[in-house]
CSV table of C-alpha atoms and ligand atoms in Angstrom, one decimal:
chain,number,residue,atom,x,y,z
Z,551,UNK,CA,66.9,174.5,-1.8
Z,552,UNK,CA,63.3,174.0,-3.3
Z,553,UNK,CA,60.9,175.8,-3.4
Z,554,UNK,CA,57.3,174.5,-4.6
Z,555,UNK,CA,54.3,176.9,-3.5
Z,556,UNK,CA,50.5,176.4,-3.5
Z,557,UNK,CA,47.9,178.6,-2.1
Z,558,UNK,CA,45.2,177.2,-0.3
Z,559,UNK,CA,42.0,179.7,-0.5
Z,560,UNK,CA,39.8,178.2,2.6
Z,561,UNK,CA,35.6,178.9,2.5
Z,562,UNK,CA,35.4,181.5,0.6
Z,563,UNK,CA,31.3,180.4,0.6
Z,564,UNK,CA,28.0,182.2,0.1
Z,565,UNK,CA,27.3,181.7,3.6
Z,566,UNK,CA,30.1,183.2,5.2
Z,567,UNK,CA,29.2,186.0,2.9
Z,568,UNK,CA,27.1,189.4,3.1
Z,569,UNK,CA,24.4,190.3,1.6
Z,570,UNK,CA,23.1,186.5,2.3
Z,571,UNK,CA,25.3,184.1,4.1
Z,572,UNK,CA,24.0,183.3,7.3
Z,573,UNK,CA,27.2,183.0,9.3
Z,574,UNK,CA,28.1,186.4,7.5
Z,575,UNK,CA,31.6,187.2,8.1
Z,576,UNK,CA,32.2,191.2,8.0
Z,577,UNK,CA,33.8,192.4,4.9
Z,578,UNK,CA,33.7,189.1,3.1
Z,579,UNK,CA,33.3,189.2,-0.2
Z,580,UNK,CA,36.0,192.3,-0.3
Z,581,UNK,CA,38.4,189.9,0.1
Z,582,UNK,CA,37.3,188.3,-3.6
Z,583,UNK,CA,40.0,190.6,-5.6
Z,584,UNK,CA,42.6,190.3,-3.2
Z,585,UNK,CA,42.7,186.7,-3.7
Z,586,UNK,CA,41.4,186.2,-7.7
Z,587,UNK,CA,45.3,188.4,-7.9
Z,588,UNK,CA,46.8,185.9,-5.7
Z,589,UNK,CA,45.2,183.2,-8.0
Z,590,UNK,CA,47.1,184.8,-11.0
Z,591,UNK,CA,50.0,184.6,-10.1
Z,592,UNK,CA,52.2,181.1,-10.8
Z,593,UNK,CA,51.4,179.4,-7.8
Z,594,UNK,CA,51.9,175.7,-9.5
Z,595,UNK,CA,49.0,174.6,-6.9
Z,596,UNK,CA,46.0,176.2,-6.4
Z,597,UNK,CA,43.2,174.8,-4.0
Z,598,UNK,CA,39.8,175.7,-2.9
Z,599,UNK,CA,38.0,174.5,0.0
Z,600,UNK,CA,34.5,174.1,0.8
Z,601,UNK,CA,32.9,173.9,4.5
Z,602,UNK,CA,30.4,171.4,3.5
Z,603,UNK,CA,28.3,170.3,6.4
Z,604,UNK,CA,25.0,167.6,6.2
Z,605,UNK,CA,22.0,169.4,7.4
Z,606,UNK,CA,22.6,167.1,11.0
Z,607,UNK,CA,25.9,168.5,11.5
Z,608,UNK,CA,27.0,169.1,15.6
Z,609,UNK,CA,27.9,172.2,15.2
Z,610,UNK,CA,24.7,173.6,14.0
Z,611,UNK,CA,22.8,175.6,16.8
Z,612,UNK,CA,19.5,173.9,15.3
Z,613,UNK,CA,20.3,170.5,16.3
Z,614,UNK,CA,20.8,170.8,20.3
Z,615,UNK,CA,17.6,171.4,22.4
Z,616,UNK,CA,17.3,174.9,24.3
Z,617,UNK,CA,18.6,176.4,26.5
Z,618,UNK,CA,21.8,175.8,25.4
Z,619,UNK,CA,21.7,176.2,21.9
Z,620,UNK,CA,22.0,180.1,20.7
Z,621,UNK,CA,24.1,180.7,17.7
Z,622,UNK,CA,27.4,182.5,17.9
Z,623,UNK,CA,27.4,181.9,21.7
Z,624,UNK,CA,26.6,178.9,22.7
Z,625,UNK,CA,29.5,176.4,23.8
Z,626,UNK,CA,29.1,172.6,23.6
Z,627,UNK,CA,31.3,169.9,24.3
Z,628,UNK,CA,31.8,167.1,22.1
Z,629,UNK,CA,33.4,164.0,23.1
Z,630,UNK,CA,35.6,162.0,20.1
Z,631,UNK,CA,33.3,158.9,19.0
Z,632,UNK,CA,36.0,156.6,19.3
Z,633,UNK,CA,37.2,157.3,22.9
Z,634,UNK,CA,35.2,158.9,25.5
Z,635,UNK,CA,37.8,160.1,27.1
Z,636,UNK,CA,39.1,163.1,24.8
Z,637,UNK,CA,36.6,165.7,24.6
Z,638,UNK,CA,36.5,169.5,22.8
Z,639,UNK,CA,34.8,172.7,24.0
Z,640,UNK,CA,33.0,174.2,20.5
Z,641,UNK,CA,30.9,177.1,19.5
Z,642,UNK,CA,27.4,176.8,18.0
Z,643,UNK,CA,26.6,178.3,14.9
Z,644,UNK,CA,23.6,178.9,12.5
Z,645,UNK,CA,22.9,176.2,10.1
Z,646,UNK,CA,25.7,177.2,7.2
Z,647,UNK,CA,26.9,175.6,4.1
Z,648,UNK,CA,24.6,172.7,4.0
Z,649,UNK,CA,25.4,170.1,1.2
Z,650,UNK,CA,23.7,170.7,-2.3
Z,651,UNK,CA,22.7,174.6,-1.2
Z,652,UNK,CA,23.1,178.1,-2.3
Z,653,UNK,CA,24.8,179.1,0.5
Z,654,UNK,CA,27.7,176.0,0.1
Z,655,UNK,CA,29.1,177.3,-3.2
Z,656,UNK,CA,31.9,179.2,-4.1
Z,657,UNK,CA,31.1,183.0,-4.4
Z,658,UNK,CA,30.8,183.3,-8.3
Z,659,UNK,CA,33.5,186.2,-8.7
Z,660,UNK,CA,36.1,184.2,-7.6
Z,661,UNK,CA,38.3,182.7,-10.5
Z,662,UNK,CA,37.0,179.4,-9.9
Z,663,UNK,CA,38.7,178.0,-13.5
Z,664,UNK,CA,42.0,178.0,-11.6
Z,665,UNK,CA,41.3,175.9,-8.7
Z,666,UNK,CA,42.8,172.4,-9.8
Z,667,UNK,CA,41.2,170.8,-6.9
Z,668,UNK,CA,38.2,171.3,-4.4
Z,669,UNK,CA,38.4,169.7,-1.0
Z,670,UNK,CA,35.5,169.4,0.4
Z,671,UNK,CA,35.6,169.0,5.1
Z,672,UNK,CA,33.1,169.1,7.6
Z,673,UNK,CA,30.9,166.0,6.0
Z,674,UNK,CA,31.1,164.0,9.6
Z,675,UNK,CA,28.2,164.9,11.3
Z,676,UNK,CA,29.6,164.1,14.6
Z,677,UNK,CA,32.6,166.5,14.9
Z,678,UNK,CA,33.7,170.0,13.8
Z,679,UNK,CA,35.8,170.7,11.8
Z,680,UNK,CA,37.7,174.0,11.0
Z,681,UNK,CA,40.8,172.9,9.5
Z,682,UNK,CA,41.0,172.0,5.9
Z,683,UNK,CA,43.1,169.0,7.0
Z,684,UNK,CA,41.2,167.2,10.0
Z,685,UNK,CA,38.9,167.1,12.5
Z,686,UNK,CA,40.5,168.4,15.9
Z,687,UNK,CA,40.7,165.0,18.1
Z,688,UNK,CA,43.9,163.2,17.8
Z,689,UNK,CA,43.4,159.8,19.7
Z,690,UNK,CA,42.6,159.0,17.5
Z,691,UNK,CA,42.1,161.4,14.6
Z,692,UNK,CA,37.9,160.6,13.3
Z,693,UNK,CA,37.9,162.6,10.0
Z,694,UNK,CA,40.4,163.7,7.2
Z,695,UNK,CA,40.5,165.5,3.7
Z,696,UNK,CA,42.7,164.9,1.2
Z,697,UNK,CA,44.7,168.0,1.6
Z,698,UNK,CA,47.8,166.6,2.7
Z,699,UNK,CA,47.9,163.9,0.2
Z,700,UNK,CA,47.2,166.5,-2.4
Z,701,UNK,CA,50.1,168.8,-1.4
Z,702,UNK,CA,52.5,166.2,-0.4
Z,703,UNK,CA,51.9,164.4,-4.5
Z,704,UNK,CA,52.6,168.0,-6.0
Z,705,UNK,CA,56.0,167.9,-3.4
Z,706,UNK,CA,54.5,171.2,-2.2
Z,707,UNK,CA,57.7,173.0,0.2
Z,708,UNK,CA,55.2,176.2,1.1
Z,709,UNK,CA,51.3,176.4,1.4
Z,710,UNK,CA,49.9,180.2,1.2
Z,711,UNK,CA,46.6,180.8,2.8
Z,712,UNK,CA,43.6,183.0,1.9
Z,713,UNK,CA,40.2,183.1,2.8
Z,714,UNK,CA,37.5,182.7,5.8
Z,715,UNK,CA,37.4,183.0,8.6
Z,716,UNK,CA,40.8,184.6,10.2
Z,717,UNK,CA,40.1,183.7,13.5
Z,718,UNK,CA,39.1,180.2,12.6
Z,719,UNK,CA,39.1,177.8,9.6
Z,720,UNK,CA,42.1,180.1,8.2
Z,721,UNK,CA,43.8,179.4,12.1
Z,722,UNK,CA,43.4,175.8,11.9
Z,723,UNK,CA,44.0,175.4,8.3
Z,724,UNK,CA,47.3,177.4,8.7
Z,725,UNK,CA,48.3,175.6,12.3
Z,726,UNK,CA,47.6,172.3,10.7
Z,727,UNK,CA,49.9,173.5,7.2
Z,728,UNK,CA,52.6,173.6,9.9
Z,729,UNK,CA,52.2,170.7,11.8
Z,730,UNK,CA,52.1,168.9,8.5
Z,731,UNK,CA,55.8,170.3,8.0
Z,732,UNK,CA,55.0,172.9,5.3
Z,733,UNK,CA,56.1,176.4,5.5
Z,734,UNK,CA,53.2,178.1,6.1
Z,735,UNK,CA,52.5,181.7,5.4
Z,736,UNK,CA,49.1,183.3,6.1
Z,737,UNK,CA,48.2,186.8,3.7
Z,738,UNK,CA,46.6,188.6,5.9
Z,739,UNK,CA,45.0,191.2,3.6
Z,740,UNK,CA,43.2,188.1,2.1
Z,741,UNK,CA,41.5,187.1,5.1
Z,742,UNK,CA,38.6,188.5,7.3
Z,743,UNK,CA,37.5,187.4,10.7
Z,744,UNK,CA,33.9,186.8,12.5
Z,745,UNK,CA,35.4,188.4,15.9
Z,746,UNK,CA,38.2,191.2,15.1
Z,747,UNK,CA,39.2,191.3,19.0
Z,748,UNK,CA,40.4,187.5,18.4
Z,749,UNK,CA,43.2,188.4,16.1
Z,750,UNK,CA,46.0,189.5,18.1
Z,751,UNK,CA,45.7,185.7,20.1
Z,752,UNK,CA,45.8,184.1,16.4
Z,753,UNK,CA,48.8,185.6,15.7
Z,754,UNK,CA,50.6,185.8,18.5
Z,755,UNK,CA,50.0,181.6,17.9
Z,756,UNK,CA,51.4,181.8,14.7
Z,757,UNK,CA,54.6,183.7,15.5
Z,758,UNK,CA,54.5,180.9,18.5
Z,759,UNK,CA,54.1,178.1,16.2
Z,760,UNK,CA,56.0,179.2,13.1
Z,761,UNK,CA,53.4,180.3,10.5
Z,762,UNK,CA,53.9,183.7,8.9
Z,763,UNK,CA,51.5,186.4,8.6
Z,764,UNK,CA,52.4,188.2,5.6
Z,765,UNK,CA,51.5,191.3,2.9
Z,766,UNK,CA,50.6,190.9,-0.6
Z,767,UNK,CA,53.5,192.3,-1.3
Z,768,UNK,CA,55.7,191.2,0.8
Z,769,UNK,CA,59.2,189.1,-0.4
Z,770,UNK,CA,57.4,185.6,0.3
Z,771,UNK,CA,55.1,186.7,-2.4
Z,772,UNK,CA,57.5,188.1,-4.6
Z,773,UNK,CA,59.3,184.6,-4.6
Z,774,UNK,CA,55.7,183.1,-5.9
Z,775,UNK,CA,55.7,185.9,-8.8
Z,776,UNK,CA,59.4,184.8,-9.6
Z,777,UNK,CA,58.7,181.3,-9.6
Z,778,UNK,CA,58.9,179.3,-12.8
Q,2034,VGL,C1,33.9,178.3,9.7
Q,2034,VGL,C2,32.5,178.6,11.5
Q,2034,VGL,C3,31.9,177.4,11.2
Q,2034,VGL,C4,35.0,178.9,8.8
Q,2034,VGL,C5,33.3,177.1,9.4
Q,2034,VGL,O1,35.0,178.5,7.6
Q,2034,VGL,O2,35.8,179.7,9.3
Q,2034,VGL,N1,33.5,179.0,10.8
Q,2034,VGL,N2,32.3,176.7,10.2
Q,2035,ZN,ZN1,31.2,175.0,9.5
C-alpha cells in the first residue's frame, strides 16, 4: 500500500486577505500559522496556488454593464466558447488578484521557501475558474493547470488541502483532487470561507463524493508526520 502525500495550499493571496484584499475573506490571514505548520511537516510535495486573473477577466463585476453587475451578488451566465450549448450560472466579484499586482501575491508570512511549485489558474479571460485543476465546462474542458501533471509525476496517492476560500476554490480544488482519483482530505482548521452559512452544503458534498474533512491532528495527519 503506498502512500505518497502533498499538500496543496490554494490562494492564500493579498486579496482574499484583510486589512487590504478586496474580495477579503473573514479571518484570512489567521489561517497563515495553521498552514506554515502544515508546511513543516514531510509532506514530500508541497504546492501553492495563485488566483491570477487578467484585468478583463469574466468574472470581475467591472467588466459587465449595470444593472446586473454588483459584486458578491450578482449572477451571470457564461456559456463555454467552444459549444454554445453548455452553459454555467456564476457569481460576480470585485476586480481581485490581477496579474503583476499587490493584491496577486502570496501573503509574505507564509513559508513561501517550501513551495516547490506555484500554479498559477484563472488566466482565461473567458471562464472562471475556482478549481486549481480546471475550468468547470467539460465538453469540452477550455482551460487547465498543471496540477494534475505535477501530482501524477511525483506518483502523489493523497493531496491535503489548505487555504481560501472554503466554500469555493478549496470546494473545487478538493472535488476535482477526487475526481482526479486522489485521496483527498480537506484540513478544515486551515481554511476560511466568504459565506459561513455555505459550509454545511460543502461538506455534506464531500462526505457525498469522498473527500475528507479533517483536524490538524487528526490520524491522516499523523501518517504525513510519520512519513519518510
Ligand atoms: C476565489 C472567488 C473568486 C477563491 C477566487 O480563491 O476562493 N473566490 N476567485
Ligand atoms: Zn478569482
Amino acid at each position: 500500500m503506498t502512500f505518497k502525500p502533498a499538500l496543496v495550499v490554494v490562494d492564500v493571496q493579498e486579496d482574499f486577505c484583510p486589512p487590504n484584499g478586496s474580495l477579503a475573506v473573514q479571518g484570512g490571514r489567521d489561517i497563515v500559522p495553521t498552514v506554515n505548520e502544515l508546511l513543516s511537516l514531510p509532506f514530500p510535495v508541497k504546492i501553492a496556488t495563485k488566483d491570477f486573473h487578467p484585468q478583463d477577466h469574466i468574472s470581475f463585476a467591472s467588466n459587465h454593464p449595470p444593472p446586473n453587475n454588483k459584486p458578491f451578488e450578482s449572477m451571470i451566465t457564461i456559456t463555454n466558447p467552444l459549444n454554445l450549448e453548455e452553459t454555467q450560472e456564476t457569481r460576480l466579484w470585485p476586480d481581485h488578484c490581477v496579474q503583476g499586482t499587490k493584491g496577486s501575491e502570496l501573503l509574505p508570512e507564509l513559508d513561501i521557501g517550501k513551495f516547490q511549485h506555484i500554479v498559477e489558474k484563472g488566466q482565461d479571460r473567458r471562464v472562471e475558474m475556482y478549481s486549481a485543476f480546471a475550468d468547470p465546462f467539460t465538453n469540452p474542458n477550455i482551460s487547465r493547470s498543471n496540477l494534475a501533471q505535477i501530482l501524477r509525476d511525483a506518483s502523489v496517492t493523497d493531496v491535503y488541502i489548505a487555504g481560501l476560500a472554503a466554500d469555493y476554490c478549496v470546494k473545487f480544488t478538493a472535488l476535482d483532487a477526487r475526481k482526479e482519483g486522489f485521496n483527498t482530505w480537506v484540513v478544515g482548521e486551515a481554511t476560511k470561507p466568504v459565506d459561513a452559512s455555505a459550509l454545511e452544503d460543502v461538506y455534506k458534498e464531500y462526505s457525498k463524493v469522498g473527500v475528507t474533512l479533517i483536524g490538524k491532528e487528526d490520524e491522516a495527519i499523523q501518517k504525513v508526520k510519520a512519513y519518510s
